[in-house]
Coordinates of N, CA and C in Angstrom, one line a residue:
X602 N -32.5 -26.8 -56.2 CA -32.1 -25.9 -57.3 C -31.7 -26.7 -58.5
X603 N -31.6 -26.0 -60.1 CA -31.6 -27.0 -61.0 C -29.8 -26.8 -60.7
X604 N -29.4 -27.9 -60.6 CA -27.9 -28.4 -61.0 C -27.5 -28.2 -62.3
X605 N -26.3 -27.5 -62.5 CA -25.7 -27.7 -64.0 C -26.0 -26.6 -64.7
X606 N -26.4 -25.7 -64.2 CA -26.9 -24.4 -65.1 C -25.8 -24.0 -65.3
X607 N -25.7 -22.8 -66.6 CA -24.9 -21.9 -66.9 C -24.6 -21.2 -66.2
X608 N -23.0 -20.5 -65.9 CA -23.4 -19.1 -65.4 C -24.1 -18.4 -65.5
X609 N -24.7 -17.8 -65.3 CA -25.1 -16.6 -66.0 C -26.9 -16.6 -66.4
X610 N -27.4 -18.0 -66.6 CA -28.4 -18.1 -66.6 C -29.7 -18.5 -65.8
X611 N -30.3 -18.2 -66.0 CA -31.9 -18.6 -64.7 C -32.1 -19.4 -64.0
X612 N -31.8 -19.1 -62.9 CA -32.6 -20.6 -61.8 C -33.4 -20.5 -61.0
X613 N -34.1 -21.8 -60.9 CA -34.8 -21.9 -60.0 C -35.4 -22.8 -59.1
X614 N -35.5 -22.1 -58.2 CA -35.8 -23.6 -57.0 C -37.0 -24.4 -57.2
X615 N -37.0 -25.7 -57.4 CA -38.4 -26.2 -57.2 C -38.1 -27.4 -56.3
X616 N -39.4 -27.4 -55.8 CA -39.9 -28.3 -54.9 C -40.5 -29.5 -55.5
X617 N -40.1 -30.5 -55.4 CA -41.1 -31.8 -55.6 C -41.5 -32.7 -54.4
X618 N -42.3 -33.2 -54.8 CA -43.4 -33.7 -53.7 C -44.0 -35.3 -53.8
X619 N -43.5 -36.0 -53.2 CA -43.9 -37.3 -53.3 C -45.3 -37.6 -52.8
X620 N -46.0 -37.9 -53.0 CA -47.3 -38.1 -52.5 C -48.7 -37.3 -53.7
X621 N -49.3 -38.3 -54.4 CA -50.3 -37.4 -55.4 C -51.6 -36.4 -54.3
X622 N -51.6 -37.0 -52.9 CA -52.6 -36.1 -52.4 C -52.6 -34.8 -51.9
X623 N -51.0 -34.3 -52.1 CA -50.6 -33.0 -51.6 C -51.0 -32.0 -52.6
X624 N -51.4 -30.7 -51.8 CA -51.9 -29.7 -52.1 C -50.9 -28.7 -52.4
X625 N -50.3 -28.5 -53.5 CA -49.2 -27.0 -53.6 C -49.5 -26.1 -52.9
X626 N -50.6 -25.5 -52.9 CA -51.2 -23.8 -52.3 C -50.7 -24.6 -50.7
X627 N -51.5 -25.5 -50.0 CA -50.9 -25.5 -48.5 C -49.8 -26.1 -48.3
X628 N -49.3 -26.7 -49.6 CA -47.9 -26.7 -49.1 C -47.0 -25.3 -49.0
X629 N -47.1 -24.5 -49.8 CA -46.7 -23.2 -50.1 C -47.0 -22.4 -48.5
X630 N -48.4 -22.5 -48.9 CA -49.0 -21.9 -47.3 C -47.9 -22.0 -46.1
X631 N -47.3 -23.7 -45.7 CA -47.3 -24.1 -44.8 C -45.3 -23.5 -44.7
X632 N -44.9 -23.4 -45.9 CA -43.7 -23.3 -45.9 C -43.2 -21.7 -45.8
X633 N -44.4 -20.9 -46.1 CA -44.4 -19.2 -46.1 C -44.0 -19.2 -44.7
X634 N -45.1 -20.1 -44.1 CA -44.9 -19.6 -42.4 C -43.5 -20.1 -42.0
X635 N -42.8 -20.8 -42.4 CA -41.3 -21.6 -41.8 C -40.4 -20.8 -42.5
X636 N -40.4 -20.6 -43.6 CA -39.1 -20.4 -44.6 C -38.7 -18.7 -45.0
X637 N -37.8 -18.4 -44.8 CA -37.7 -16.9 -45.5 C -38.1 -16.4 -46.8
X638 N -38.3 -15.7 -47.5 CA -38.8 -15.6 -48.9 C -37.9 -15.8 -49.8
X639 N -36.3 -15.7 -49.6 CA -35.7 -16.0 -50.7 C -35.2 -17.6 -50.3
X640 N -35.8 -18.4 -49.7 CA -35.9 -20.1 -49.2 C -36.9 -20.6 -49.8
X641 N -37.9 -19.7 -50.4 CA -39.1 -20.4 -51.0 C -39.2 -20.8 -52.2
X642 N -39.6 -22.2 -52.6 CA -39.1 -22.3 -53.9 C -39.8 -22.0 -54.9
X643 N -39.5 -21.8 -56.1 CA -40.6 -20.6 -57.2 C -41.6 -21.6 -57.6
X644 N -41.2 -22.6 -57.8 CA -42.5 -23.8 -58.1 C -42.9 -24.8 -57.1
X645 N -43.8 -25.4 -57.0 CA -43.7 -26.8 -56.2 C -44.8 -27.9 -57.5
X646 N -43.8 -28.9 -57.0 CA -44.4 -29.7 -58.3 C -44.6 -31.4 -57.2
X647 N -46.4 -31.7 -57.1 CA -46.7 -32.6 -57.2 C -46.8 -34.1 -58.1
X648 N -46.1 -35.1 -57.8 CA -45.6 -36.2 -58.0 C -46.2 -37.3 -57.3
X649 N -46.6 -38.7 -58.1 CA -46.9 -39.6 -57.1 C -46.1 -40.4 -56.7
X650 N -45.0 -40.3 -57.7 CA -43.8 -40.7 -57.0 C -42.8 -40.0 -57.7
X651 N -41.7 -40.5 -56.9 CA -40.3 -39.6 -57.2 C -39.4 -40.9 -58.4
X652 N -38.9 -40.3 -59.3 CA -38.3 -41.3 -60.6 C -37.0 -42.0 -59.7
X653 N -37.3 -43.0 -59.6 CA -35.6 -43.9 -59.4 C -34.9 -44.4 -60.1
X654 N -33.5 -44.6 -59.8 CA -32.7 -45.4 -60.4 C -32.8 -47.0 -60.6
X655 N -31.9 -47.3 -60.7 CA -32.0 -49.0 -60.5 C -31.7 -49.2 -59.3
X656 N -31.0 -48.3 -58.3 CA -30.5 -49.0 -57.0 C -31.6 -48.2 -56.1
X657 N -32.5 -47.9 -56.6 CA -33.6 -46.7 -55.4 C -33.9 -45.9 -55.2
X658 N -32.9 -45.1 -56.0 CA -31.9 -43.4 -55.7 C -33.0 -42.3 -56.6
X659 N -32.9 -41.5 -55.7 CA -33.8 -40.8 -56.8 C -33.3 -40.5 -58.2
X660 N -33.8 -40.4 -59.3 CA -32.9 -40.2 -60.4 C -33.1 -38.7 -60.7
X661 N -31.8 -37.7 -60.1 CA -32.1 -36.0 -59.8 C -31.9 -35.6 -61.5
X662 N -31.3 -36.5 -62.3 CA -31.5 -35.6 -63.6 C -32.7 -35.8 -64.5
X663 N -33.8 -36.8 -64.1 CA -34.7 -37.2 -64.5 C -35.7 -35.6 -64.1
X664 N -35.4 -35.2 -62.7 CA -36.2 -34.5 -61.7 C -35.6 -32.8 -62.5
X665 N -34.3 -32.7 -63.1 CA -33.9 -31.1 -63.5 C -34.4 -31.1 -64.8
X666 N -34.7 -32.4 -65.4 CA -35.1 -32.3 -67.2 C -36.8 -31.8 -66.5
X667 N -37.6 -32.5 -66.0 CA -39.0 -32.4 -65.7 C -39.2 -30.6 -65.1
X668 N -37.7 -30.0 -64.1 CA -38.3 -28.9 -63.7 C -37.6 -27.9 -65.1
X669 N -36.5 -27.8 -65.8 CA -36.8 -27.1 -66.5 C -37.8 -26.8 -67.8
X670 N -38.4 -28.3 -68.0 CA -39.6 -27.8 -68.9 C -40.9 -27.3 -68.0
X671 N -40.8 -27.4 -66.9 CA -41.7 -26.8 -66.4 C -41.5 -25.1 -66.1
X672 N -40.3 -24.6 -66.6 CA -40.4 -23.5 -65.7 C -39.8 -22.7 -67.7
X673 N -40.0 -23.5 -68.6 CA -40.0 -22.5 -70.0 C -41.3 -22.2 -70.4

């Protein structure tokens, strides 16, 4: 979920995905069959890698700037 929202304003869950050979639709596919519908996340966004920090860490505000422009 994006972190840091307003109250009051739109969220949404996205998925990111490490690996450039992953397929959204069967990943989607594959998560329809495991996950409830309100568990599913509204986007999934393929990545060949995930942005790190200097110590390894994923960098998650790197990851909420990339999904809210994805989702205006």
């Amino acid at each position: 979920p994006l972190r840091g929202a307003e109250p009051g304003s739109a969220r949404a869950l996205v998925a990111f995905v490490e690996g450039g050979t992953a397929e959204p639709e069967a990943l989607e596919a594959a998560l329809t069959s495991h996950l409830p519908p309100e568990a599913l996340p509204d986007r999934i966004v393929v990545l060949q890698s995930l942005p790190r920090g200097a110590r390894g860490k994923v960098d998650w505000a790197s990851l909420e700037v990339q999904a809210a422009v994805l989702m205006t």
